[in-house]
Amino acid sequence: DASSGMQKSLRRQLGAFLRKQRGELTLRDFGHKAGLSSSTLQRLELGEQNITVDTLETVLHRLKVSIRDVFPD
């Protein structure tokens, strides 16, 4: 189904973005910066967990990035 394919694609994009932003920081340290637990951050990076719009907004604010940085298309 097309919507599940889009959801997977968006989760992968978000995961890749978070992984790139994390750089050399540990999951724990970057999670603290982003306002996420290390386990949630890991699942998001792997595209295995959904994120609410509210949580995404909080993470983007804490990382000082915009939604267009994550999803440029």
PDB file of N, CA, C and O in Angstrom:
ATOM      1  N   ASP A   1       0.842  -1.189   0.000  1.00  0.00           N
ATOM      2  CA  ASP A   1       0.000   0.000   0.000  1.00  0.00           C
ATOM      3  C   ASP A   1       0.877   1.238   0.000  1.00  0.00           C
ATOM      4  O   ASP A   1       1.925   1.278   0.629  1.00  0.00           O
ATOM      5  N   ALA A   2       0.463   2.241  -0.741  1.00  0.00           N
ATOM      6  CA  ALA A   2       1.304   3.431  -0.965  1.00  0.00           C
ATOM      7  C   ALA A   2       1.597   4.201   0.315  1.00  0.00           C
ATOM      8  O   ALA A   2       2.697   4.710   0.497  1.00  0.00           O
ATOM      9  N   SER A   3       0.610   4.288   1.213  1.00  0.00           N
ATOM     10  CA  SER A   3       0.842   5.072   2.434  1.00  0.00           C
ATOM     11  C   SER A   3       1.869   4.405   3.335  1.00  0.00           C
ATOM     12  O   SER A   3       2.670   5.076   3.964  1.00  0.00           O
ATOM     13  N   SER A   4       1.879   3.074   3.407  1.00  0.00           N
ATOM     14  CA  SER A   4       2.886   2.422   4.256  1.00  0.00           C
ATOM     15  C   SER A   4       4.277   2.570   3.640  1.00  0.00           C
ATOM     16  O   SER A   4       5.263   2.671   4.361  1.00  0.00           O
ATOM     17  N   GLY A   5       4.354   2.602   2.320  1.00  0.00           N
ATOM     18  CA  GLY A   5       5.637   2.837   1.666  1.00  0.00           C
ATOM     19  C   GLY A   5       6.157   4.237   1.941  1.00  0.00           C
ATOM     20  O   GLY A   5       7.346   4.430   2.174  1.00  0.00           O
ATOM     21  N   MET A   6       5.255   5.213   1.949  1.00  0.00           N
ATOM     22  CA  MET A   6       5.646   6.581   2.253  1.00  0.00           C
ATOM     23  C   MET A   6       6.094   6.693   3.710  1.00  0.00           C
ATOM     24  O   MET A   6       7.070   7.360   4.008  1.00  0.00           O
ATOM     25  N   GLN A   7       5.372   6.030   4.606  1.00  0.00           N
ATOM     26  CA  GLN A   7       5.740   6.066   6.024  1.00  0.00           C
ATOM     27  C   GLN A   7       7.140   5.496   6.240  1.00  0.00           C
ATOM     28  O   GLN A   7       7.946   6.079   6.962  1.00  0.00           O
ATOM     29  N   LYS A   8       7.422   4.381   5.580  1.00  0.00           N
ATOM     30  CA  LYS A   8       8.762   3.780   5.699  1.00  0.00           C
ATOM     31  C   LYS A   8       9.831   4.721   5.172  1.00  0.00           C
ATOM     32  O   LYS A   8      10.891   4.871   5.761  1.00  0.00           O
ATOM     33  N   SER A   9       9.530   5.361   4.048  1.00  0.00           N
ATOM     34  CA  SER A   9      10.481   6.296   3.451  1.00  0.00           C
ATOM     35  C   SER A   9      10.748   7.472   4.387  1.00  0.00           C
ATOM     36  O   SER A   9      11.901   7.880   4.567  1.00  0.00           O
ATOM     37  N   LEU A  10       9.692   8.023   4.981  1.00  0.00           N
ATOM     38  CA  LEU A  10       9.859   9.144   5.909  1.00  0.00           C
ATOM     39  C   LEU A  10      10.625   8.720   7.153  1.00  0.00           C
ATOM     40  O   LEU A  10      11.481   9.462   7.646  1.00  0.00           O
ATOM     41  N   ARG A  11      10.340   7.522   7.671  1.00  0.00           N
ATOM     42  CA  ARG A  11      11.084   7.030   8.838  1.00  0.00           C
ATOM     43  C   ARG A  11      12.561   6.859   8.499  1.00  0.00           C
ATOM     44  O   ARG A  11      13.431   7.192   9.299  1.00  0.00           O
ATOM     45  N   ARG A  12      12.844   6.347   7.303  1.00  0.00           N
ATOM     46  CA  ARG A  12      14.247   6.192   6.884  1.00  0.00           C
ATOM     47  C   ARG A  12      14.935   7.542   6.756  1.00  0.00           C
ATOM     48  O   ARG A  12      16.084   7.707   7.170  1.00  0.00           O
ATOM     49  N   GLN A  13      14.241   8.523   6.173  1.00  0.00           N
ATOM     50  CA  GLN A  13      14.815   9.873   6.033  1.00  0.00           C
ATOM     51  C   GLN A  13      15.119  10.473   7.400  1.00  0.00           C
ATOM     52  O   GLN A  13      16.192  11.043   7.609  1.00  0.00           O
ATOM     53  N   LEU A  14      14.164  10.365   8.313  1.00  0.00           N
ATOM     54  CA  LEU A  14      14.371  10.903   9.656  1.00  0.00           C
ATOM     55  C   LEU A  14      15.518  10.179  10.345  1.00  0.00           C
ATOM     56  O   LEU A  14      16.382  10.813  10.947  1.00  0.00           O
ATOM     57  N   GLY A  15      15.559   8.856  10.227  1.00  0.00           N
ATOM     58  CA  GLY A  15      16.622   8.083  10.850  1.00  0.00           C
ATOM     59  C   GLY A  15      17.998   8.469  10.339  1.00  0.00           C
ATOM     60  O   GLY A  15      18.946   8.649  11.115  1.00  0.00           O
ATOM     61  N   ALA A  16      18.122   8.621   9.030  1.00  0.00           N
ATOM     62  CA  ALA A  16      19.403   9.007   8.441  1.00  0.00           C
ATOM     63  C   ALA A  16      19.803  10.407   8.896  1.00  0.00           C
ATOM     64  O   ALA A  16      20.976  10.665   9.190  1.00  0.00           O
ATOM     65  N   PHE A  17      18.826  11.307   8.970  1.00  0.00           N
ATOM     66  CA  PHE A  17      19.101  12.668   9.421  1.00  0.00           C
ATOM     67  C   PHE A  17      19.608  12.658  10.862  1.00  0.00           C
ATOM     68  O   PHE A  17      20.611  13.304  11.181  1.00  0.00           O
ATOM     69  N   LEU A  18      18.915  11.933  11.738  1.00  0.00           N
ATOM     70  CA  LEU A  18      19.327  11.880  13.146  1.00  0.00           C
ATOM     71  C   LEU A  18      20.714  11.273  13.284  1.00  0.00           C
ATOM     72  O   LEU A  18      21.540  11.763  14.053  1.00  0.00           O
ATOM     73  N   ARG A  19      20.980  10.221  12.527  1.00  0.00           N
ATOM     74  CA  ARG A  19      22.290   9.567  12.603  1.00  0.00           C
ATOM     75  C   ARG A  19      23.388  10.524  12.163  1.00  0.00           C
ATOM     76  O   ARG A  19      24.449  10.608  12.787  1.00  0.00           O
ATOM     77  N   LYS A  20      23.139  11.274  11.107  1.00  0.00           N
ATOM     78  CA  LYS A  20      24.121  12.247  10.619  1.00  0.00           C
ATOM     79  C   LYS A  20      24.333  13.352  11.651  1.00  0.00           C
ATOM     80  O   LYS A  20      25.470  13.749  11.925  1.00  0.00           O
ATOM     81  N   GLN A  21      23.249  13.854  12.220  1.00  0.00           N
ATOM     82  CA  GLN A  21      23.344  14.907  13.230  1.00  0.00           C
ATOM     83  C   GLN A  21      24.099  14.440  14.474  1.00  0.00           C
ATOM     84  O   GLN A  21      24.799  15.213  15.107  1.00  0.00           O
ATOM     85  N   ARG A  22      23.934  13.175  14.814  1.00  0.00           N
ATOM     86  CA  ARG A  22      24.575  12.636  16.026  1.00  0.00           C
ATOM     87  C   ARG A  22      26.089  12.621  15.894  1.00  0.00           C
ATOM     88  O   ARG A  22      26.813  12.859  16.866  1.00  0.00           O
ATOM     89  N   GLY A  23      26.578  12.378  14.683  1.00  0.00           N
ATOM     90  CA  GLY A  23      28.028  12.358  14.465  1.00  0.00           C
ATOM     91  C   GLY A  23      28.719  11.369  15.390  1.00  0.00           C
ATOM     92  O   GLY A  23      28.357  10.201  15.431  1.00  0.00           O
ATOM     93  N   GLU A  24      29.675  11.861  16.152  1.00  0.00           N
ATOM     94  CA  GLU A  24      30.458  10.992  17.039  1.00  0.00           C
ATOM     95  C   GLU A  24      29.876  10.886  18.448  1.00  0.00           C
ATOM     96  O   GLU A  24      30.429  10.195  19.291  1.00  0.00           O
ATOM     97  N   LEU A  25      28.783  11.589  18.700  1.00  0.00           N
ATOM     98  CA  LEU A  25      28.183  11.521  20.034  1.00  0.00           C
ATOM     99  C   LEU A  25      27.590  10.139  20.281  1.00  0.00           C
ATOM    100  O   LEU A  25      27.133   9.469  19.347  1.00  0.00           O
ATOM    101  N   THR A  26      27.553   9.736  21.532  1.00  0.00           N
ATOM    102  CA  THR A  26      26.902   8.474  21.883  1.00  0.00           C
ATOM    103  C   THR A  26      25.397   8.652  21.760  1.00  0.00           C
ATOM    104  O   THR A  26      24.880   9.772  21.767  1.00  0.00           O
ATOM    105  N   LEU A  27      24.692   7.537  21.675  1.00  0.00           N
ATOM    106  CA  LEU A  27      23.232   7.594  21.657  1.00  0.00           C
ATOM    107  C   LEU A  27      22.725   8.310  22.904  1.00  0.00           C
ATOM    108  O   LEU A  27      21.801   9.114  22.844  1.00  0.00           O
ATOM    109  N   ARG A  28      23.344   8.029  24.037  1.00  0.00           N
ATOM    110  CA  ARG A  28      22.922   8.640  25.298  1.00  0.00           C
ATOM    111  C   ARG A  28      23.100  10.159  25.261  1.00  0.00           C
ATOM    112  O   ARG A  28      22.196  10.909  25.617  1.00  0.00           O
ATOM    113  N   ASP A  29      24.287  10.614  24.838  1.00  0.00           N
ATOM    114  CA  ASP A  29      24.568  12.054  24.819  1.00  0.00           C
ATOM    115  C   ASP A  29      23.690  12.791  23.802  1.00  0.00           C
ATOM    116  O   ASP A  29      23.154  13.860  24.084  1.00  0.00           O
ATOM    117  N   PHE A  30      23.552  12.215  22.616  1.00  0.00           N
ATOM    118  CA  PHE A  30      22.731  12.872  21.601  1.00  0.00           C
ATOM    119  C   PHE A  30      21.258  12.811  21.984  1.00  0.00           C
ATOM    120  O   PHE A  30      20.510  13.763  21.767  1.00  0.00           O
ATOM    121  N   GLY A  31      20.846  11.698  22.572  1.00  0.00           N
ATOM    122  CA  GLY A  31      19.467  11.583  23.041  1.00  0.00           C
ATOM    123  C   GLY A  31      19.140  12.667  24.049  1.00  0.00           C
ATOM    124  O   GLY A  31      18.072  13.269  24.014  1.00  0.00           O
ATOM    125  N   HIS A  32      20.074  12.919  24.957  1.00  0.00           N
ATOM    126  CA  HIS A  32      19.871  13.974  25.953  1.00  0.00           C
ATOM    127  C   HIS A  32      19.715  15.334  25.266  1.00  0.00           C
ATOM    128  O   HIS A  32      18.825  16.108  25.600  1.00  0.00           O
ATOM    129  N   LYS A  33      20.570  15.587  24.292  1.00  0.00           N
ATOM    130  CA  LYS A  33      20.511  16.854  23.548  1.00  0.00           C
ATOM    131  C   LYS A  33      19.176  16.988  22.809  1.00  0.00           C
ATOM    132  O   LYS A  33      18.584  18.064  22.768  1.00  0.00           O
ATOM    133  N   ALA A  34      18.706  15.880  22.243  1.00  0.00           N
ATOM    134  CA  ALA A  34      17.475  15.902  21.441  1.00  0.00           C
ATOM    135  C   ALA A  34      16.214  15.737  22.284  1.00  0.00           C
ATOM    136  O   ALA A  34      15.108  15.914  21.781  1.00  0.00           O
ATOM    137  N   GLY A  35      16.375  15.365  23.550  1.00  0.00           N
ATOM    138  CA  GLY A  35      15.218  15.153  24.407  1.00  0.00           C
ATOM    139  C   GLY A  35      14.588  13.783  24.236  1.00  0.00           C
ATOM    140  O   GLY A  35      13.385  13.615  24.432  1.00  0.00           O
ATOM    141  N   LEU A  36      15.405  12.797  23.851  1.00  0.00           N
ATOM    142  CA  LEU A  36      14.930  11.430  23.631  1.00  0.00           C
ATOM    143  C   LEU A  36      15.750  10.458  24.464  1.00  0.00           C
ATOM    144  O   LEU A  36      16.924  10.703  24.725  1.00  0.00           O
ATOM    145  N   SER A  37      15.148   9.328  24.808  1.00  0.00           N
ATOM    146  CA  SER A  37      15.938   8.281  25.457  1.00  0.00           C
ATOM    147  C   SER A  37      16.854   7.658  24.413  1.00  0.00           C
ATOM    148  O   SER A  37      16.583   7.725  23.207  1.00  0.00           O
ATOM    149  N   SER A  38      17.928   7.053  24.861  1.00  0.00           N
ATOM    150  CA  SER A  38      18.861   6.440  23.906  1.00  0.00           C
ATOM    151  C   SER A  38      18.185   5.296  23.148  1.00  0.00           C
ATOM    152  O   SER A  38      18.441   5.097  21.960  1.00  0.00           O
ATOM    153  N   SER A  39      17.291   4.564  23.798  1.00  0.00           N
ATOM    154  CA  SER A  39      16.623   3.453  23.108  1.00  0.00           C
ATOM    155  C   SER A  39      15.654   3.976  22.045  1.00  0.00           C
ATOM    156  O   SER A  39      15.575   3.418  20.943  1.00  0.00           O
ATOM    157  N   THR A  40      14.936   5.043  22.346  1.00  0.00           N
ATOM    158  CA  THR A  40      14.036   5.644  21.354  1.00  0.00           C
ATOM    159  C   THR A  40      14.841   6.196  20.187  1.00  0.00           C
ATOM    160  O   THR A  40      14.489   5.981  19.022  1.00  0.00           O
ATOM    161  N   LEU A  41      15.933   6.889  20.493  1.00  0.00           N
ATOM    162  CA  LEU A  41      16.788   7.426  19.435  1.00  0.00           C
ATOM    163  C   LEU A  41      17.304   6.313  18.538  1.00  0.00           C
ATOM    164  O   LEU A  41      17.276   6.432  17.308  1.00  0.00           O
ATOM    165  N   GLN A  42      17.737   5.226  19.130  1.00  0.00           N
ATOM    166  CA  GLN A  42      18.252   4.107  18.329  1.00  0.00           C
ATOM    167  C   GLN A  42      17.167   3.552  17.400  1.00  0.00           C
ATOM    168  O   GLN A  42      17.417   3.327  16.216  1.00  0.00           O
ATOM    169  N   ARG A  43      15.961   3.364  17.919  1.00  0.00           N
ATOM    170  CA  ARG A  43      14.874   2.843  17.082  1.00  0.00           C
ATOM    171  C   ARG A  43      14.501   3.838  15.978  1.00  0.00           C
ATOM    172  O   ARG A  43      14.199   3.426  14.859  1.00  0.00           O
ATOM    173  N   LEU A  44      14.540   5.132  16.287  1.00  0.00           N
ATOM    174  CA  LEU A  44      14.266   6.136  15.257  1.00  0.00           C
ATOM    175  C   LEU A  44      15.339   6.116  14.177  1.00  0.00           C
ATOM    176  O   LEU A  44      15.033   6.194  12.979  1.00  0.00           O
ATOM    177  N   GLU A  45      16.602   6.023  14.583  1.00  0.00           N
ATOM    178  CA  GLU A  45      17.696   5.973  13.604  1.00  0.00           C
ATOM    179  C   GLU A  45      17.559   4.771  12.682  1.00  0.00           C
ATOM    180  O   GLU A  45      17.907   4.843  11.508  1.00  0.00           O
ATOM    181  N   LEU A  46      17.053   3.672  13.213  1.00  0.00           N
ATOM    182  CA  LEU A  46      16.888   2.453  12.425  1.00  0.00           C
ATOM    183  C   LEU A  46      15.583   2.432  11.635  1.00  0.00           C
ATOM    184  O   LEU A  46      15.319   1.497  10.885  1.00  0.00           O
ATOM    185  N   GLY A  47      14.757   3.469  11.805  1.00  0.00           N
ATOM    186  CA  GLY A  47      13.477   3.529  11.110  1.00  0.00           C
ATOM    187  C   GLY A  47      12.465   2.546  11.645  1.00  0.00           C
ATOM    188  O   GLY A  47      11.522   2.174  10.952  1.00  0.00           O
ATOM    189  N   GLU A  48      12.640   2.129  12.893  1.00  0.00           N
ATOM    190  CA  GLU A  48      11.777   1.115  13.488  1.00  0.00           C
ATOM    191  C   GLU A  48      10.686   1.700  14.375  1.00  0.00           C
ATOM    192  O   GLU A  48       9.857   0.961  14.887  1.00  0.00           O
ATOM    193  N   GLN A  49      10.693   3.004  14.589  1.00  0.00           N
ATOM    194  CA  GLN A  49       9.716   3.604  15.489  1.00  0.00           C
ATOM    195  C   GLN A  49       9.105   4.838  14.856  1.00  0.00           C
ATOM    196  O   GLN A  49       9.798   5.630  14.225  1.00  0.00           O
ATOM    197  N   ASN A  50       7.810   4.989  15.049  1.00  0.00           N
ATOM    198  CA  ASN A  50       7.125   6.205  14.622  1.00  0.00           C
ATOM    199  C   ASN A  50       7.382   7.310  15.638  1.00  0.00           C
ATOM    200  O   ASN A  50       7.732   7.035  16.784  1.00  0.00           O
ATOM    201  N   ILE A  51       7.205   8.537  15.204  1.00  0.00           N
ATOM    202  CA  ILE A  51       7.370   9.691  16.080  1.00  0.00           C
ATOM    203  C   ILE A  51       6.142  10.576  15.914  1.00  0.00           C
ATOM    204  O   ILE A  51       5.624  10.717  14.793  1.00  0.00           O
ATOM    205  N   THR A  52       5.662  11.125  17.003  1.00  0.00           N
ATOM    206  CA  THR A  52       4.515  12.027  16.895  1.00  0.00           C
ATOM    207  C   THR A  52       4.993  13.373  16.358  1.00  0.00           C
ATOM    208  O   THR A  52       6.172  13.720  16.452  1.00  0.00           O
ATOM    209  N   VAL A  53       4.061  14.131  15.828  1.00  0.00           N
ATOM    210  CA  VAL A  53       4.388  15.467  15.328  1.00  0.00           C
ATOM    211  C   VAL A  53       4.896  16.328  16.480  1.00  0.00           C
ATOM    212  O   VAL A  53       5.855  17.092  16.320  1.00  0.00           O
ATOM    213  N   ASP A  54       4.267  16.212  17.651  1.00  0.00           N
ATOM    214  CA  ASP A  54       4.697  17.001  18.807  1.00  0.00           C
ATOM    215  C   ASP A  54       6.135  16.680  19.203  1.00  0.00           C
ATOM    216  O   ASP A  54       6.933  17.580  19.469  1.00  0.00           O
ATOM    217  N   THR A  55       6.463  15.393  19.243  1.00  0.00           N
ATOM    218  CA  THR A  55       7.831  14.999  19.603  1.00  0.00           C
ATOM    219  C   THR A  55       8.817  15.438  18.540  1.00  0.00           C
ATOM    220  O   THR A  55       9.906  15.934  18.855  1.00  0.00           O
ATOM    221  N   LEU A  56       8.457  15.287  17.272  1.00  0.00           N
ATOM    222  CA  LEU A  56       9.330  15.734  16.194  1.00  0.00           C
ATOM    223  C   LEU A  56       9.599  17.229  16.312  1.00  0.00           C
ATOM    224  O   LEU A  56      10.741  17.678  16.181  1.00  0.00           O
ATOM    225  N   GLU A  57       8.559  17.994  16.595  1.00  0.00           N
ATOM    226  CA  GLU A  57       8.715  19.438  16.754  1.00  0.00           C
ATOM    227  C   GLU A  57       9.687  19.763  17.902  1.00  0.00           C
ATOM    228  O   GLU A  57      10.560  20.619  17.774  1.00  0.00           O
ATOM    229  N   THR A  58       9.561  19.057  19.007  1.00  0.00           N
ATOM    230  CA  THR A  58      10.452  19.260  20.155  1.00  0.00           C
ATOM    231  C   THR A  58      11.890  18.925  19.790  1.00  0.00           C
ATOM    232  O   THR A  58      12.818  19.680  20.094  1.00  0.00           O
ATOM    233  N   VAL A  59      12.094  17.797  19.126  1.00  0.00           N
ATOM    234  CA  VAL A  59      13.448  17.368  18.731  1.00  0.00           C
ATOM    235  C   VAL A  59      14.070  18.400  17.796  1.00  0.00           C
ATOM    236  O   VAL A  59      15.220  18.812  17.991  1.00  0.00           O
ATOM    237  N   LEU A  60      13.326  18.830  16.794  1.00  0.00           N
ATOM    238  CA  LEU A  60      13.857  19.801  15.838  1.00  0.00           C
ATOM    239  C   LEU A  60      14.214  21.113  16.524  1.00  0.00           C
ATOM    240  O   LEU A  60      15.257  21.707  16.232  1.00  0.00           O
ATOM    241  N   HIS A  61      13.361  21.534  17.450  1.00  0.00           N
ATOM    242  CA  HIS A  61      13.643  22.764  18.207  1.00  0.00           C
ATOM    243  C   HIS A  61      14.923  22.613  19.025  1.00  0.00           C
ATOM    244  O   HIS A  61      15.783  23.504  19.021  1.00  0.00           O
ATOM    245  N   ARG A  62      15.066  21.486  19.704  1.00  0.00           N
ATOM    246  CA  ARG A  62      16.251  21.275  20.544  1.00  0.00           C
ATOM    247  C   ARG A  62      17.529  21.164  19.717  1.00  0.00           C
ATOM    248  O   ARG A  62      18.611  21.509  20.191  1.00  0.00           O
ATOM    249  N   LEU A  63      17.403  20.650  18.493  1.00  0.00           N
ATOM    250  CA  LEU A  63      18.573  20.531  17.614  1.00  0.00           C
ATOM    251  C   LEU A  63      18.797  21.795  16.785  1.00  0.00           C
ATOM    252  O   LEU A  63      19.774  21.879  16.037  1.00  0.00           O
ATOM    253  N   LYS A  64      17.865  22.749  16.909  1.00  0.00           N
ATOM    254  CA  LYS A  64      17.961  24.013  16.174  1.00  0.00           C
ATOM    255  C   LYS A  64      18.003  23.799  14.655  1.00  0.00           C
ATOM    256  O   LYS A  64      18.833  24.369  13.938  1.00  0.00           O
ATOM    257  N   VAL A  65      17.106  22.935  14.178  1.00  0.00           N
ATOM    258  CA  VAL A  65      16.966  22.669  12.748  1.00  0.00           C
ATOM    259  C   VAL A  65      15.486  22.792  12.387  1.00  0.00           C
ATOM    260  O   VAL A  65      14.627  22.809  13.263  1.00  0.00           O
ATOM    261  N   SER A  66      15.214  22.863  11.098  1.00  0.00           N
ATOM    262  CA  SER A  66      13.818  22.956  10.648  1.00  0.00           C
ATOM    263  C   SER A  66      13.394  21.645  10.008  1.00  0.00           C
ATOM    264  O   SER A  66      14.221  20.802   9.650  1.00  0.00           O
ATOM    265  N   ILE A  67      12.103  21.527   9.809  1.00  0.00           N
ATOM    266  CA  ILE A  67      11.549  20.341   9.165  1.00  0.00           C
ATOM    267  C   ILE A  67      12.113  20.176   7.753  1.00  0.00           C
ATOM    268  O   ILE A  67      12.318  19.064   7.278  1.00  0.00           O
ATOM    269  N   ARG A  68      12.424  21.298   7.103  1.00  0.00           N
ATOM    270  CA  ARG A  68      12.998  21.230   5.743  1.00  0.00           C
ATOM    271  C   ARG A  68      14.416  20.661   5.740  1.00  0.00           C
ATOM    272  O   ARG A  68      14.874  20.162   4.721  1.00  0.00           O
ATOM    273  N   ASP A  69      15.106  20.749   6.872  1.00  0.00           N
ATOM    274  CA  ASP A  69      16.432  20.132   6.968  1.00  0.00           C
ATOM    275  C   ASP A  69      16.311  18.607   6.947  1.00  0.00           C
ATOM    276  O   ASP A  69      17.192  17.912   6.443  1.00  0.00           O
ATOM    277  N   VAL A  70      15.234  18.108   7.522  1.00  0.00           N
ATOM    278  CA  VAL A  70      15.014  16.660   7.588  1.00  0.00           C
ATOM    279  C   VAL A  70      14.383  16.142   6.308  1.00  0.00           C
ATOM    280  O   VAL A  70      14.799  15.120   5.774  1.00  0.00           O
ATOM    281  N   PHE A  71      13.367  16.853   5.834  1.00  0.00           N
ATOM    282  CA  PHE A  71      12.590  16.430   4.655  1.00  0.00           C
ATOM    283  C   PHE A  71      12.639  17.538   3.618  1.00  0.00           C
ATOM    284  O   PHE A  71      11.692  18.319   3.474  1.00  0.00           O
ATOM    285  N   PRO A  72      13.739  17.640   2.862  1.00  0.00           N
ATOM    286  CA  PRO A  72      13.897  18.759   1.930  1.00  0.00           C
ATOM    287  C   PRO A  72      12.970  18.723   0.715  1.00  0.00           C
ATOM    288  O   PRO A  72      12.745  19.750   0.098  1.00  0.00           O
ATOM    289  N   ASP A  73      12.436  17.575   0.379  1.00  0.00           N
ATOM    290  CA  ASP A  73      11.602  17.462  -0.837  1.00  0.00           C
ATOM    291  C   ASP A  73      10.207  17.991  -0.631  1.00  0.00           C
ATOM    292  O   ASP A  73       9.504  17.720   0.241  1.00  0.00           O
TER     293      ASP A  73
END
